[in-house]
Amino acid sequence: MEPMEAEFKDHLASDFLPDIFRAMEVAITSLDTTIDVDARVFIALVRFLAENSTLSLQDILGNKVNNVVQDKLAPFSIPISTFSQFACRIPSIANACLSDTGNKLGLLPFSNKIFDDELAPIRSLSDGDDAGAHQVDEAEEDEGVGSNKGSDADEWDVSSEEEEAETNTTKYSTEVPRTDYFDGEAPLPNLTEWQRKKKLRGDQRFMKTLHDQAATLTGASGAALHQIKITASQCGVQSPLIQGHDITDAIREQNMTQKAQKQLTESIAWLTECIRDLDSETSLSSLEKSFSDLKRNPRSNEPLVATELALYRLHRWFKHWILDPERESAAVRDKHAVTVLRTIKDIHANYSTSDIRKCIQDILNALGFSAYTDTLTIASTTQEDRPLSFKFVKLVKSKTKEPLHTFMDIKEHPIEWQLRVFGEYMDRSMDSQVDPRVSFKPDAWQRQVLDAIDENRSLLVVAPTSAGKTFISYYAMEKVLRGSNEGVIVYVAPTKALVSQVAAEIYARFSKDLKGRSCWAIHTRDYRIHDPQNCQILVTVPEMLAIMMLSPPLAKVWAPRVKYIILDEIHTIGQQEGGSVWEQILLLAPCPIIGLSATVGAPEKFNTWLEAVQKAGGFQHTFVRHPHRYSHLRKFFYNIHDKPSSTFDSIATYKSSGRMRHLHPIAMLTFGPRSIPSDLALEAADTLSLYRALVAHGNLPPSVLHPLDPLKFFPSDRLLQQKDVIEYDAALKECLAPMVAQFDPRNIAAPLYKVIASLEDDMLRRVPTELINTQPERASFRENLIHLVSDLHVQGDLPAIFFNFDRTDCEIMAMTLHHALDAKEKDWRASNVEWQRKLAQYEEWLSRAKDRERAAARATKNRVDPDHVKTETVGWQETFDPKAPLPQFSFAGQHTSYTESMLLQDLGWTSTPKWALSCLRRGIAVHHSGMNKRYRTVVESLFRQGFVRVMFATGTLALGINAPTKTSVFCGDSPFLTALMYRQCAGRAGRRGYDLLGKVVFYGLPMDRVQRLTLSKLPSLGANFPVTSTLILRLFNLLEGSGYAPAAVNAVQRLFRLPQVSFGSEEGKHQLLHHLRFSIDYLLRARLLDEHGRPFNLFGIASHLYYTEPSNFALVTLLSHGVFHRICAQPSLIKAKQDFILLMSHLFGRRYLPGSYLKDENTAEIIKKSASMVILPPLSDDARRVLTAHEEEILRIFTSYALTYGSERSAELGPDTRLPLSGTELDGTPTFNTTTRFGTWLQDTALRVVARSLFVANSGHDDQFASVTDLAKTARRGITLNEYAIPSLGPIFATTARSGSLGDGEEGGDRRSGHPQPKSNTHSFALNAYILDFYTHGQVQPLSVANAIRRGDVWFVLEEFDLTLKTVRGELERLIVRKESDTGETEGESRSEDLDSGFIGVEDPEKDEGEDEDGDNEGWKRAAQVGSGAGRVKPNWAAESDWRVLEVVRQATEEFDEKFKAMWA
């Protein structure tokens, strides 16, 4: 309300207006009308009447209103007040409602030779307003930003004010910490002998693990990887052609001919012997095993041998079919026909004889596929037309060529038969052609990728999992390796687990001798393998690449060598947390990029932005999108609501329950979506059933249906191919689209309703709708788990990954499955007589162990020949383990060489829980980030080897990890099961090289949830505003520290010359430049930059802790304003350390407690039983005061930004009259009479806003903003403010529920939630004291029990805080201890000590407490770099107060680190 007496305001708000509104409610209800009421206009009218009591009603509101009042009120004799009685209650104001922009700040002077050019379009505001700047300086003297008032020793400013006014180049080098530290690459300390041995053991163990991982990886064909050896001399040199005289060529050709003839003779002899051995096999199972064994012999791949063996296999299959008593059944006919046609299709096309052609012709004639004879047979490929090595079974009559066995002939048209049963075996190629650049026949889209890489173009490739993207990365790597010895290619993976796997695959694929340097290296935030700066293939995570790209020393020598950057899983850029780092990499990349993803929503929009970014860097760009999977995904719903037909006794005796029911994709349209997702593919069988349903129930005219008839649509002279089915799929969907768009699921008479009903599974249709659409009970969920896994096993659908997004549920399911197997095994052991007899024999054998030892000793003693080795027959008892799981009670793969001893060797020394090891022995594993890294690595390898066949996992296996599975199972619902996560998890199914079909099973989910999930559309990528204040600071450091190296200058210029800096936001170039200039102004006022853009003072801390923004700026503010000095100056060192940890907890360990903790009785009960205090004490008044002042300054700076941009670009922005959601334009024309005195007065006193939205201003708000959140959320259209790009400190000093400092009516804002925090008596939230508690007691159990932190998360959160402490300690040491000695040192001077060719900082293999993909263990290395022993004696130049701060920080850090190491040691 406008200014008025408090009593009068209360009367209006509490009594008068509520009564009026209630009366109006009655009138509106009874008259069925609407009344437009604006209370603010009413208050304004009261004010106007009070100030103009001599005017009549006619003068004030005009004749029309006056006549209505006189007419309506006269009969009631109601006197009209003159309102003069209220004049004393409402102070007179002049234009009180005009927006006050007096808080607008002028810009401080700034000039930089690179940024001046970029800021030229807004030069009018760049030089600053002298008056404004003077006003700011005066404000700073009153302890604003950058003030040193209250500091004991000028805190961290080492130069005087006179020196600051000078512009000299020595200031940067004397006052700025060495930039080499910001890369995390300072030299390693000298290690003791014990440390060297321990490091060596870690190195060896890591390399063994990497080697083991590499051995389990396979290529797209399923074959083991073969290493390519590249020598340095081969780089850039084409292999010379063999040259020589004609006689030499003739001799060579003659030798080759003789060798080929000899090899052919030997192959024919080997083939004849093999067929003779195969003739002795009587059963199909033993025959198939023999064929599998023969495939291991290289001779089986020779054209002649491969073709004749394939025909012999068909020969035996036909003989078996002829003798099969059920040969007449359709199922048997389909089974054999599929096998035969698959074999014919796959017969080697490079070898043919007249006998081979005749056999194929007879086979096709017998089956009813004679129309395909010409396309499935080829002319003779050899001059010698040799006969077959065996006599093929007779299938047709000699004279008439009629089929000899009528039961073999398929009973339907070949096209329909192929659609029905042959879909998964169809040719998958998409215009495949031979290409000498790769060892396989690439599809058209893959050749387009190869061409782009050869032309050094930037690439964005969007293709589903299993489509064939993997080769892209390795082709680019090989190209760089062969191109030179200096070029670098960087592979960026979103997780550390994926980094390790890719490194293992590179290790398996490539070898290059670089004379002491390594071909490849790993660089994550917690360990490095080899030297990242002197390798050619660097595998890293986005955070580390961003650090390297912003490193001043590397900008000079490393960045120019980078030839390509591969960004795998590039859709991660859309994540709110961490996505901005991906954008920064794309914006700053000094080379073309290759972006790979399977799940990018609306990729065209993202590609448009990416192409603009690449062209700004001078790189041409190619977008390749391939929407089709190599293998289809068939979806099933496990009907948990039906009881199983029998109980589970063992895997060997289990029969399929038949509860796994197929889901036709179109049948899931039941709930009524308006469109079909573009990636919802139909299999061949699905298209046939859909066509038949449309014919029967679609009510479509013949003109629509006739072209869709498969017999008309498909070619009839060749086998169908996958691309034919894709075209048919599109045609059917085009026909279906209008029906879907108008479909009402409640209209049972609708044609589409009948079509859907005919496609639904009969068993699922019988389940009541209410039951099938509800979540099953947990007891039923767990009881049926053994049946689900056994069904998959019986159907041959293992290995499988069972996805559940709750760690505890994953563990419970694994233990439930293990318990079911273990219980049945115990029952079987107790009741099986044969087992009891075998066990008795084993016990008897054990009892004679000493007799055998004595006999062996006598034999050795009596041996005459010392070299003679006696061979003994080993009995079954030697390898028998009575405690080992029996095969019929274990899902472990039985055809692997992995043993229990290997399991103990791999995991016995880790802290892996016993239950997890027991599950692993039965082929059951759990994979989530709470399990230790060693365990996860081992189970990934065992899963690829086939030993682990049942894997319960969260989303850790969804993102690119090489864990190919035949089946993906979704177990239960979860909020984390989104459209994107569904596609990533489902995409794991269907192993290229192993499976032609992947299966997706929904278990324990409601059917309506399954339908919506399957038909959901991929969301468009969300964007993050990447240009933060910390990034700008790091860019200045990059320029200054590198001496304005070309790579650094180009990166900055490219970033700020883009038409759109972020692909998903509306910030244009001019708005970005305004944001940049005011961010620079903030950095100037925070005393992190000087007026020429040279970083100084505490910029090292802010820059190195970039990932913690805005906490990094809060830390700098508290340091520069003496808060830390005053904490550390306390007489009690113990109290000083506790207060330091408390303050750091507020800055870097903010974690909210669950709502239940806000009740006093609950909290008291928890605290009473625990060593933890649980609730974090409030921030000190001193720190809160400083941070509040700093926040006010930030708000003023960025409010000025909004006001300046809004006023300067007002014409371009236009009127702010469009409603934000509906987009409706309002004309803004006043609805009242503006010619009256009151109307004129309203116009004169109306709010005039520049930055605020008019719709918000309509509620009485002007351009005075209460918080950064208020500014970001209520700015007008056209001013896009990303609150996360503004370093607001509001959340840090927001008052918690237990702080008790809101009693005076103060409210703390939380910009993350976007809502102001209520008063303390509402107990809105409380901060977790887990950091302070751990520092106090050093125990893990209380943190997981009392502090409500998951046991698996404890290690991560403590490790991150431990790293932060070490970083702060290191920076303070550089500032205080080493600033004098660093005066003449330049950036990167000590880098040479870090150039190693061995291993650096490999994570301790015994540290198995669990490591998250985003964890950070860099602290161990950094502790040795900057924290141990160096500088313990106070230098002469260090002030006492500074030294006291350093000692407190050192001791607190060491105490915390000691307790942290003890946690996992």
PDB file of N, CA, C and O in Angstrom, residues 30 48 59 200 344 374 659 692 831 864 943 976 1042 1111 1121 1126 1180 1207 1213 1452:
ATOM      1  N   SER A  30     -25.319 -13.542  -6.424  1.00  0.00           N
ATOM      2  CA  SER A  30     -26.765 -13.412  -6.622  1.00  0.00           C
ATOM      3  C   SER A  30     -27.107 -12.843  -7.987  1.00  0.00           C
ATOM      4  O   SER A  30     -28.121 -13.213  -8.582  1.00  0.00           O
ATOM      5  N   PHE A  48      -6.394  10.677  -3.354  1.00  0.00           N
ATOM      6  CA  PHE A  48      -6.716  11.847  -4.180  1.00  0.00           C
ATOM      7  C   PHE A  48      -7.834  12.666  -3.562  1.00  0.00           C
ATOM      8  O   PHE A  48      -7.789  13.896  -3.520  1.00  0.00           O
ATOM      9  N   ASP A  59     -16.281  16.768 -10.672  1.00  0.00           N
ATOM     10  CA  ASP A  59     -14.961  17.228 -11.113  1.00  0.00           C
ATOM     11  C   ASP A  59     -13.936  16.083 -11.084  1.00  0.00           C
ATOM     12  O   ASP A  59     -13.029  16.025 -11.925  1.00  0.00           O
ATOM     13  N   LEU A 200      53.982 -48.186  -6.794  1.00  0.00           N
ATOM     14  CA  LEU A 200      54.247 -49.183  -7.823  1.00  0.00           C
ATOM     15  C   LEU A 200      53.215 -50.297  -7.773  1.00  0.00           C
ATOM     16  O   LEU A 200      52.729 -50.762  -8.807  1.00  0.00           O
ATOM     17  N   ILE A 344      21.129 -70.004 -46.085  1.00  0.00           N
ATOM     18  CA  ILE A 344      21.300 -69.690 -47.502  1.00  0.00           C
ATOM     19  C   ILE A 344      21.659 -68.211 -47.671  1.00  0.00           C
ATOM     20  O   ILE A 344      22.527 -67.845 -48.470  1.00  0.00           O
ATOM     21  N   ASP A 374      17.089 -66.549 -58.375  1.00  0.00           N
ATOM     22  CA  ASP A 374      18.074 -65.743 -59.092  1.00  0.00           C
ATOM     23  C   ASP A 374      18.876 -64.832 -58.164  1.00  0.00           C
ATOM     24  O   ASP A 374      20.075 -64.605 -58.376  1.00  0.00           O
ATOM     25  N   ARG A 659       3.929 -66.104 -18.538  1.00  0.00           N
ATOM     26  CA  ARG A 659       3.403 -64.819 -18.064  1.00  0.00           C
ATOM     27  C   ARG A 659       4.077 -63.618 -18.715  1.00  0.00           C
ATOM     28  O   ARG A 659       3.717 -62.483 -18.419  1.00  0.00           O
ATOM     29  N   ARG A 692      -3.446 -56.183 -40.945  1.00  0.00           N
ATOM     30  CA  ARG A 692      -4.623 -57.049 -40.864  1.00  0.00           C
ATOM     31  C   ARG A 692      -5.690 -56.447 -39.955  1.00  0.00           C
ATOM     32  O   ARG A 692      -6.897 -56.568 -40.226  1.00  0.00           O
ATOM     33  N   SER A 831      17.740 -83.853   0.383  1.00  0.00           N
ATOM     34  CA  SER A 831      16.840 -84.935  -0.025  1.00  0.00           C
ATOM     35  C   SER A 831      17.370 -85.805  -1.151  1.00  0.00           C
ATOM     36  O   SER A 831      16.844 -86.894  -1.391  1.00  0.00           O
ATOM     37  N   VAL A 864      64.266 -93.533  -9.449  1.00  0.00           N
ATOM     38  CA  VAL A 864      65.647 -93.699  -9.925  1.00  0.00           C
ATOM     39  C   VAL A 864      66.054 -92.536 -10.808  1.00  0.00           C
ATOM     40  O   VAL A 864      67.116 -91.927 -10.636  1.00  0.00           O
ATOM     41  N   PHE A 943      30.328 -59.573 -16.519  1.00  0.00           N
ATOM     42  CA  PHE A 943      29.095 -59.509 -17.300  1.00  0.00           C
ATOM     43  C   PHE A 943      29.405 -59.652 -18.786  1.00  0.00           C
ATOM     44  O   PHE A 943      28.703 -60.355 -19.523  1.00  0.00           O
ATOM     45  N   PHE A 976      12.682 -41.280 -11.271  1.00  0.00           N
ATOM     46  CA  PHE A 976      13.864 -41.121 -12.113  1.00  0.00           C
ATOM     47  C   PHE A 976      13.731 -41.862 -13.447  1.00  0.00           C
ATOM     48  O   PHE A 976      14.593 -41.722 -14.309  1.00  0.00           O
ATOM     49  N   SER A1042      48.895 -16.612 -20.215  1.00  0.00           N
ATOM     50  CA  SER A1042      49.492 -17.174 -21.424  1.00  0.00           C
ATOM     51  C   SER A1042      50.201 -16.129 -22.265  1.00  0.00           C
ATOM     52  O   SER A1042      50.713 -16.461 -23.337  1.00  0.00           O
ATOM     53  N   SER A1111      29.769 -20.089  -3.783  1.00  0.00           N
ATOM     54  CA  SER A1111      30.476 -20.219  -2.510  1.00  0.00           C
ATOM     55  C   SER A1111      31.916 -19.748  -2.614  1.00  0.00           C
ATOM     56  O   SER A1111      32.491 -19.256  -1.628  1.00  0.00           O
ATOM     57  N   HIS A1121      37.385  -9.381   3.984  1.00  0.00           N
ATOM     58  CA  HIS A1121      36.797  -8.503   4.985  1.00  0.00           C
ATOM     59  C   HIS A1121      37.175  -8.887   6.410  1.00  0.00           C
ATOM     60  O   HIS A1121      36.586  -8.402   7.370  1.00  0.00           O
ATOM     61  N   ARG A1126      39.305 -12.679  12.221  1.00  0.00           N
ATOM     62  CA  ARG A1126      38.700 -12.520  13.545  1.00  0.00           C
ATOM     63  C   ARG A1126      38.350 -13.872  14.169  1.00  0.00           C
ATOM     64  O   ARG A1126      38.421 -14.039  15.389  1.00  0.00           O
ATOM     65  N   SER A1180      27.654 -17.116  11.872  1.00  0.00           N
ATOM     66  CA  SER A1180      27.951 -16.070  12.843  1.00  0.00           C
ATOM     67  C   SER A1180      27.407 -14.724  12.359  1.00  0.00           C
ATOM     68  O   SER A1180      27.272 -14.486  11.148  1.00  0.00           O
ATOM     69  N   SER A1207      16.787   0.143 -20.703  1.00  0.00           N
ATOM     70  CA  SER A1207      16.633   1.510 -21.199  1.00  0.00           C
ATOM     71  C   SER A1207      17.311   1.688 -22.553  1.00  0.00           C
ATOM     72  O   SER A1207      16.758   2.344 -23.445  1.00  0.00           O
ATOM     73  N   LEU A1213      13.231  -3.916 -27.685  1.00  0.00           N
ATOM     74  CA  LEU A1213      12.439  -4.830 -26.864  1.00  0.00           C
ATOM     75  C   LEU A1213      10.948  -4.646 -27.094  1.00  0.00           C
ATOM     76  O   LEU A1213      10.177  -5.607 -27.006  1.00  0.00           O
ATOM     77  N   ALA A1452      43.224 -27.563  11.025  1.00  0.00           N
ATOM     78  CA  ALA A1452      41.866 -28.076  10.840  1.00  0.00           C
ATOM     79  C   ALA A1452      41.803 -29.010   9.638  1.00  0.00           C
ATOM     80  O   ALA A1452      41.151 -30.065   9.676  1.00  0.00           O
TER      81      ALA A1452
END
